[in-house]
Amino acid sequence: MRTSFAVSLQKTGFQAVAFQKSVQPLLRYIKELGFTGVELAVRDPSLLDWKELTGTLDGMGLPVCALGTGQAFLEEGLSLSALDGDISRRALDRLRMHIELAESLQSLVIIGLIRGNLPSGEGMWERAWEHFRENVSLLADEALTRGGRLVIEPLNRYEVNFLHTVEETLECIGSLAAQNVGVLADTYHMNIEEVDMAASLLMAEKKLWHVHVADSNRLAPGMGHLAFTPLLNVLREMEYTGYVSAEIIPRPDLEEAARNTMSFFREMNIAV
Ligand code: LER
Ligand code: MN
């Protein structure tokens, strides 16, 4: 198991991610604490200097495990399930750019909030659902030509109105022909939606490619009341080799939240 901390490269309204104006010292801090990788939340890859970013990360020896894309939904309303052609086209174009950036960083691309919400109304839900699946298939094909992989993240019902559980997400992935689409399980959402969190992780088997950890209150693991030991035991049992990435509300402040996360990972023997 590898460890990571999620960081936003742009200022964002999304609470559960660390942001600091100057990203270099933050990345260095994460590396120094002992995280083996970093996860980057990127609203719009075209606003970044890719060369400088890859240079900085390479120089630090800090791999990027995954690219978060949800800010494009939260801040711009882009959505893969939108029946409005312009919105879903812009969502597709944006994710194409994430896939391209992910190729140079060798990271996963997350399909979380960017899937949007399915509309109600006669036949609309079904049409939008189909549209979402077609769009993910398109993106998966494009990612494949770049050797890339996508992960769909089940999210809780208060954030989006479909794909809330690991089981539903596996079913959706199974209905796509793509082999390069897997599951991202986030303990914060799972605590709300799953009947048995450990059993759901097990159910994902070899399709579990990424894990977000946050406690019940979305603070650093150990700062709420989630029982992590059985979950980490199941990951060990499954021989999960992916990342356990902290996507948390950085309280009381960023430094302390990251430090607490690493202390917790050490206590749980997933970091040295
Ligand atoms: C949103 O709550 C979340 O967990 C993100 O990883 C989704 O893009
Ligand atoms: Mn998440």
CSV table of C-alpha atoms and ligand atoms in Angstrom, one decimal:
chain,number,residue,atom,x,y,z
A,1,MET,CA,0.0,0.0,0.0
A,2,ARG,CA,1.2,3.5,-0.8
A,3,THR,CA,0.2,6.7,0.8
A,4,SER,CA,-0.8,10.1,-0.6
A,5,PHE,CA,-2.3,13.4,0.4
A,6,ALA,CA,-4.7,15.3,-1.8
A,7,VAL,CA,-3.9,18.8,-2.8
A,8,SER,CA,-5.7,21.3,-5.0
A,9,LEU,CA,-3.6,23.3,-7.5
A,10,GLN,CA,-6.3,26.0,-7.8
A,11,LYS,CA,-8.3,27.8,-5.1
A,12,THR,CA,-11.5,26.0,-4.7
A,13,GLY,CA,-14.9,25.9,-2.9
A,14,PHE,CA,-14.4,22.1,-2.4
A,15,GLN,CA,-13.6,21.8,1.3
A,16,ALA,CA,-11.9,18.5,1.5
A,17,VAL,CA,-8.7,19.3,-0.1
A,18,ALA,CA,-5.6,21.2,0.9
A,19,PHE,CA,-4.7,24.4,-0.9
A,20,GLN,CA,-1.9,26.8,-0.5
A,21,LYS,CA,-1.0,29.7,-2.8
A,22,SER,CA,2.5,28.5,-3.3
A,23,VAL,CA,2.3,24.8,-4.2
A,24,GLN,CA,6.0,24.0,-4.1
A,25,PRO,CA,6.5,24.2,-0.3
A,26,LEU,CA,3.3,22.3,0.2
A,27,LEU,CA,4.5,19.4,-2.0
A,28,ARG,CA,7.9,19.5,-0.3
A,29,TYR,CA,6.1,19.3,3.1
A,30,ILE,CA,4.1,16.3,2.0
A,31,LYS,CA,7.2,14.5,0.7
A,32,GLU,CA,9.1,15.3,3.9
A,33,LEU,CA,6.3,13.9,6.1
A,34,GLY,CA,6.8,10.6,4.3
A,35,PHE,CA,3.9,10.3,1.9
A,36,THR,CA,4.9,8.3,-1.1
A,37,GLY,CA,2.8,10.2,-3.5
A,38,VAL,CA,0.4,13.1,-4.0
A,39,GLU,CA,-3.1,13.5,-5.5
A,40,LEU,CA,-3.8,16.6,-7.5
A,41,ALA,CA,-7.2,18.2,-7.8
A,42,VAL,CA,-7.2,20.1,-11.0
A,43,ARG,CA,-10.2,22.2,-12.2
A,44,ASP,CA,-8.7,23.1,-15.5
A,45,PRO,CA,-5.4,21.6,-16.8
A,46,SER,CA,-5.0,24.4,-19.4
A,47,LEU,CA,-4.3,26.9,-16.6
A,48,LEU,CA,-1.2,25.0,-15.5
A,49,ASP,CA,2.3,25.0,-16.7
A,50,TRP,CA,2.7,21.2,-17.3
A,51,LYS,CA,6.4,21.3,-17.8
A,52,GLU,CA,7.0,23.2,-14.6
A,53,LEU,CA,4.7,20.9,-12.7
A,54,THR,CA,6.3,17.7,-13.9
A,55,GLY,CA,9.7,19.2,-13.4
A,56,THR,CA,8.9,20.1,-9.8
A,57,LEU,CA,7.4,16.7,-9.0
A,58,ASP,CA,10.2,14.7,-10.7
A,59,GLY,CA,12.8,16.8,-8.9
A,60,MET,CA,11.1,15.9,-5.6
A,61,GLY,CA,10.6,12.3,-6.5
A,62,LEU,CA,6.9,12.6,-5.7
A,63,PRO,CA,4.7,10.6,-8.0
A,64,VAL,CA,1.1,11.7,-8.7
A,65,CYS,CA,-1.3,8.9,-8.0
A,66,ALA,CA,-4.5,10.5,-9.3
A,67,LEU,CA,-6.0,13.6,-10.8
A,68,GLY,CA,-9.3,14.9,-9.2
A,69,THR,CA,-11.7,16.5,-11.6
A,70,GLY,CA,-14.7,17.4,-9.5
A,71,GLN,CA,-14.0,21.1,-9.3
A,72,ALA,CA,-15.0,21.4,-13.0
A,73,PHE,CA,-18.5,20.4,-11.9
A,74,LEU,CA,-18.6,22.3,-8.6
A,75,GLU,CA,-17.2,25.5,-10.0
A,76,GLU,CA,-18.3,25.5,-13.6
A,77,GLY,CA,-21.2,23.1,-13.7
A,78,LEU,CA,-19.5,20.7,-16.3
A,79,SER,CA,-21.2,17.3,-16.2
A,80,LEU,CA,-20.8,14.1,-18.1
A,81,SER,CA,-24.5,13.3,-17.7
A,82,ALA,CA,-25.9,16.7,-18.9
A,83,LEU,CA,-28.4,16.4,-21.7
A,84,ASP,CA,-27.4,19.9,-22.7
A,85,GLY,CA,-25.0,19.2,-25.5
A,86,ASP,CA,-22.8,22.1,-24.8
A,87,ILE,CA,-22.3,21.3,-21.1
A,88,SER,CA,-21.5,17.6,-21.7
A,89,ARG,CA,-19.2,18.5,-24.7
A,90,ARG,CA,-17.3,20.9,-22.5
A,91,ALA,CA,-17.1,18.2,-19.8
A,92,LEU,CA,-15.7,15.8,-22.3
A,93,ASP,CA,-13.1,18.2,-23.6
A,94,ARG,CA,-12.0,19.1,-20.1
A,95,LEU,CA,-11.6,15.4,-19.2
A,96,ARG,CA,-9.7,14.8,-22.4
A,97,MET,CA,-7.2,17.3,-21.2
A,98,HIS,CA,-7.1,15.7,-17.7
A,99,ILE,CA,-6.4,12.4,-19.5
A,100,GLU,CA,-3.6,14.0,-21.5
A,101,LEU,CA,-2.0,15.5,-18.3
A,102,ALA,CA,-2.5,12.1,-16.5
A,103,GLU,CA,-0.4,10.5,-19.3
A,104,SER,CA,2.5,12.7,-18.6
A,105,LEU,CA,2.1,12.2,-14.8
A,106,GLN,CA,1.3,8.5,-15.1
A,107,SER,CA,-1.7,8.9,-12.9
A,108,LEU,CA,-5.3,7.8,-12.7
A,109,VAL,CA,-8.2,10.2,-13.7
A,110,ILE,CA,-11.1,10.4,-11.2
A,111,ILE,CA,-14.7,10.4,-12.4
A,112,GLY,CA,-16.4,11.7,-9.2
A,113,LEU,CA,-18.5,14.8,-9.0
A,114,ILE,CA,-17.9,15.5,-12.8
A,115,ARG,CA,-20.6,12.9,-13.5
A,116,GLY,CA,-23.2,15.5,-12.4
A,117,ASN,CA,-26.8,14.7,-11.5
A,118,LEU,CA,-29.4,12.9,-13.5
A,119,PRO,CA,-32.5,15.0,-14.3
A,120,SER,CA,-36.0,14.0,-13.3
A,121,GLY,CA,-38.9,14.1,-15.8
A,122,GLU,CA,-40.4,11.6,-18.3
A,123,GLY,CA,-37.6,9.4,-19.7
A,124,MET,CA,-34.9,12.0,-18.8
A,125,TRP,CA,-33.2,10.0,-16.0
A,126,GLU,CA,-32.7,7.0,-18.4
A,127,ARG,CA,-31.5,9.2,-21.3
A,128,ALA,CA,-29.0,11.0,-19.1
A,129,TRP,CA,-27.8,7.8,-17.5
A,130,GLU,CA,-27.2,6.3,-21.0
A,131,HIS,CA,-25.4,9.5,-22.0
A,132,PHE,CA,-23.1,9.3,-19.0
A,133,ARG,CA,-22.2,5.7,-19.9
A,134,GLU,CA,-21.5,6.6,-23.5
A,135,ASN,CA,-19.3,9.5,-22.4
A,136,VAL,CA,-17.3,7.3,-20.0
A,137,SER,CA,-16.8,4.7,-22.8
A,138,LEU,CA,-15.5,7.4,-25.1
A,139,LEU,CA,-13.1,8.7,-22.5
A,140,ALA,CA,-12.0,5.2,-21.5
A,141,ASP,CA,-11.2,4.5,-25.2
A,142,GLU,CA,-9.2,7.7,-25.4
A,143,ALA,CA,-7.4,7.0,-22.2
A,144,LEU,CA,-6.5,3.5,-23.4
A,145,THR,CA,-4.7,4.9,-26.5
A,146,ARG,CA,-2.5,6.8,-23.9
A,147,GLY,CA,-2.1,3.8,-21.6
A,148,GLY,CA,-4.4,5.6,-19.1
A,149,ARG,CA,-6.9,4.4,-16.6
A,150,LEU,CA,-10.1,6.0,-15.1
A,151,VAL,CA,-11.7,5.4,-11.7
A,152,ILE,CA,-15.3,6.0,-11.0
A,153,GLU,CA,-16.0,7.1,-7.4
A,154,PRO,CA,-19.2,6.2,-5.6
A,155,LEU,CA,-20.3,9.4,-3.8
A,156,ASN,CA,-22.9,10.0,-1.1
A,157,ARG,CA,-26.5,10.9,-1.9
A,158,TYR,CA,-26.1,14.5,-0.6
A,159,GLU,CA,-23.6,15.3,-3.4
A,160,VAL,CA,-24.9,13.5,-6.5
A,161,ASN,CA,-28.0,11.5,-7.3
A,162,PHE,CA,-26.6,8.3,-8.8
A,163,LEU,CA,-23.8,5.7,-8.2
A,164,HIS,CA,-23.8,5.9,-4.4
A,165,THR,CA,-22.4,2.5,-3.6
A,166,VAL,CA,-19.5,0.3,-4.7
A,167,GLU,CA,-21.9,-2.4,-5.9
A,168,GLU,CA,-23.8,0.1,-8.2
A,169,THR,CA,-20.5,1.4,-9.5
A,170,LEU,CA,-19.2,-2.1,-10.2
A,171,GLU,CA,-22.4,-2.9,-12.1
A,172,CYS,CA,-22.0,0.3,-14.2
A,173,ILE,CA,-18.3,-0.6,-14.9
A,174,GLY,CA,-19.3,-4.1,-15.8
A,175,SER,CA,-21.8,-2.8,-18.4
A,176,LEU,CA,-19.0,-0.9,-20.2
A,177,ALA,CA,-16.8,-2.8,-22.5
A,178,ALA,CA,-13.7,-0.9,-21.2
A,179,GLN,CA,-11.1,-2.8,-19.2
A,180,ASN,CA,-9.3,0.4,-18.1
A,181,VAL,CA,-12.1,1.7,-15.8
A,182,GLY,CA,-11.9,0.8,-12.1
A,183,VAL,CA,-13.4,1.9,-8.7
A,184,LEU,CA,-12.3,4.5,-6.3
A,185,ALA,CA,-13.6,3.9,-2.8
A,186,ASP,CA,-13.8,6.8,-0.4
A,187,THR,CA,-14.3,6.0,3.3
A,188,TYR,CA,-16.2,9.2,3.9
A,189,HIS,CA,-18.9,8.4,1.3
A,190,MET,CA,-18.9,4.7,2.2
A,191,ASN,CA,-19.6,5.5,5.8
A,192,ILE,CA,-22.9,7.1,4.6
A,193,GLU,CA,-23.9,4.7,1.9
A,194,GLU,CA,-22.5,1.2,2.4
A,195,VAL,CA,-24.1,-1.5,4.6
A,196,ASP,CA,-20.8,-3.1,5.4
A,197,MET,CA,-17.7,-1.1,4.3
A,198,ALA,CA,-15.2,-3.9,4.6
A,199,ALA,CA,-17.5,-6.2,2.5
A,200,SER,CA,-17.9,-3.6,-0.2
A,201,LEU,CA,-14.1,-3.1,-0.5
A,202,LEU,CA,-13.8,-6.9,-0.8
A,203,MET,CA,-16.5,-6.9,-3.4
A,204,ALA,CA,-14.5,-4.6,-5.7
A,205,GLU,CA,-11.7,-7.2,-5.8
A,206,LYS,CA,-9.1,-6.4,-8.5
A,207,LYS,CA,-11.2,-3.5,-9.7
A,208,LEU,CA,-10.3,-1.4,-6.6
A,209,TRP,CA,-7.6,0.9,-8.0
A,210,HIS,CA,-7.7,3.8,-5.6
A,211,VAL,CA,-8.9,4.6,-2.0
A,212,HIS,CA,-9.7,8.0,-0.5
A,213,VAL,CA,-9.5,8.1,3.3
A,214,ALA,CA,-11.2,10.6,5.6
A,215,ASP,CA,-12.8,10.1,8.9
A,216,SER,CA,-16.6,10.2,9.6
A,217,ASN,CA,-16.5,14.0,9.8
A,218,ARG,CA,-14.1,14.2,6.8
A,219,LEU,CA,-11.2,15.2,9.0
A,220,ALA,CA,-7.9,13.4,9.1
A,221,PRO,CA,-8.2,9.7,9.8
A,222,GLY,CA,-8.2,9.2,13.6
A,223,MET,CA,-10.1,12.5,14.2
A,224,GLY,CA,-13.6,11.0,13.9
A,225,HIS,CA,-15.2,7.7,14.8
A,226,LEU,CA,-14.6,5.5,11.8
A,227,ALA,CA,-13.1,2.1,12.6
A,228,PHE,CA,-10.2,1.9,10.1
A,229,THR,CA,-8.5,-1.2,11.4
A,230,PRO,CA,-11.0,-3.7,9.7
A,231,LEU,CA,-10.9,-1.7,6.5
A,232,LEU,CA,-7.1,-1.7,6.3
A,233,ASN,CA,-7.0,-5.4,7.2
A,234,VAL,CA,-9.3,-6.1,4.3
A,235,LEU,CA,-7.1,-4.1,1.9
A,236,ARG,CA,-4.1,-6.2,3.1
A,237,GLU,CA,-6.1,-9.4,2.7
A,238,MET,CA,-6.9,-8.3,-0.9
A,239,GLU,CA,-3.3,-7.5,-1.5
A,240,TYR,CA,-4.3,-4.0,-2.5
A,241,THR,CA,-1.2,-2.3,-3.9
A,242,GLY,CA,-2.7,1.0,-4.8
A,243,TYR,CA,-2.7,4.2,-2.9
A,244,VAL,CA,-4.5,5.2,0.3
A,245,SER,CA,-4.9,8.9,-0.3
A,246,ALA,CA,-6.1,11.3,2.3
A,247,GLU,CA,-8.8,13.6,0.9
A,248,ILE,CA,-9.7,15.5,4.1
A,249,ILE,CA,-10.8,18.9,5.4
A,250,PRO,CA,-7.5,20.4,6.4
A,251,ARG,CA,-8.4,21.3,10.0
A,252,PRO,CA,-7.2,22.7,12.4
A,253,ASP,CA,-4.8,23.7,9.7
A,254,LEU,CA,-3.1,22.1,6.8
A,255,GLU,CA,0.2,21.3,8.4
A,256,GLU,CA,-1.4,19.6,11.4
A,257,ALA,CA,-4.0,17.8,9.3
A,258,ALA,CA,-1.2,16.3,7.1
A,259,ARG,CA,0.9,15.5,10.2
A,260,ASN,CA,-2.0,13.8,11.9
A,261,THR,CA,-2.7,11.8,8.8
A,262,MET,CA,0.9,10.5,8.5
A,263,SER,CA,1.0,9.7,12.3
A,264,PHE,CA,-2.2,7.7,11.8
A,265,PHE,CA,-0.8,5.9,8.7
A,266,ARG,CA,2.3,5.0,10.8
A,267,GLU,CA,0.2,3.7,13.7
A,268,MET,CA,-1.7,1.6,11.2
A,269,ASN,CA,1.5,0.3,9.7
A,270,ILE,CA,0.8,1.5,6.2
A,271,ALA,CA,3.7,4.0,6.3
A,272,VAL,CA,7.2,3.7,7.7
B,1,LER,C1,-16.3,14.5,-3.5
B,1,LER,O1,-17.0,14.5,-2.3
B,1,LER,C2,-15.2,13.6,-3.5
B,1,LER,O2,-15.0,12.7,-2.7
B,1,LER,C3,-14.2,13.7,-4.7
B,1,LER,O3,-13.2,12.8,-4.6
B,1,LER,C4,-15.1,13.6,-5.9
B,1,LER,O4,-14.6,14.2,-7.1
B,2,MN,MN,-13.3,11.3,-2.6
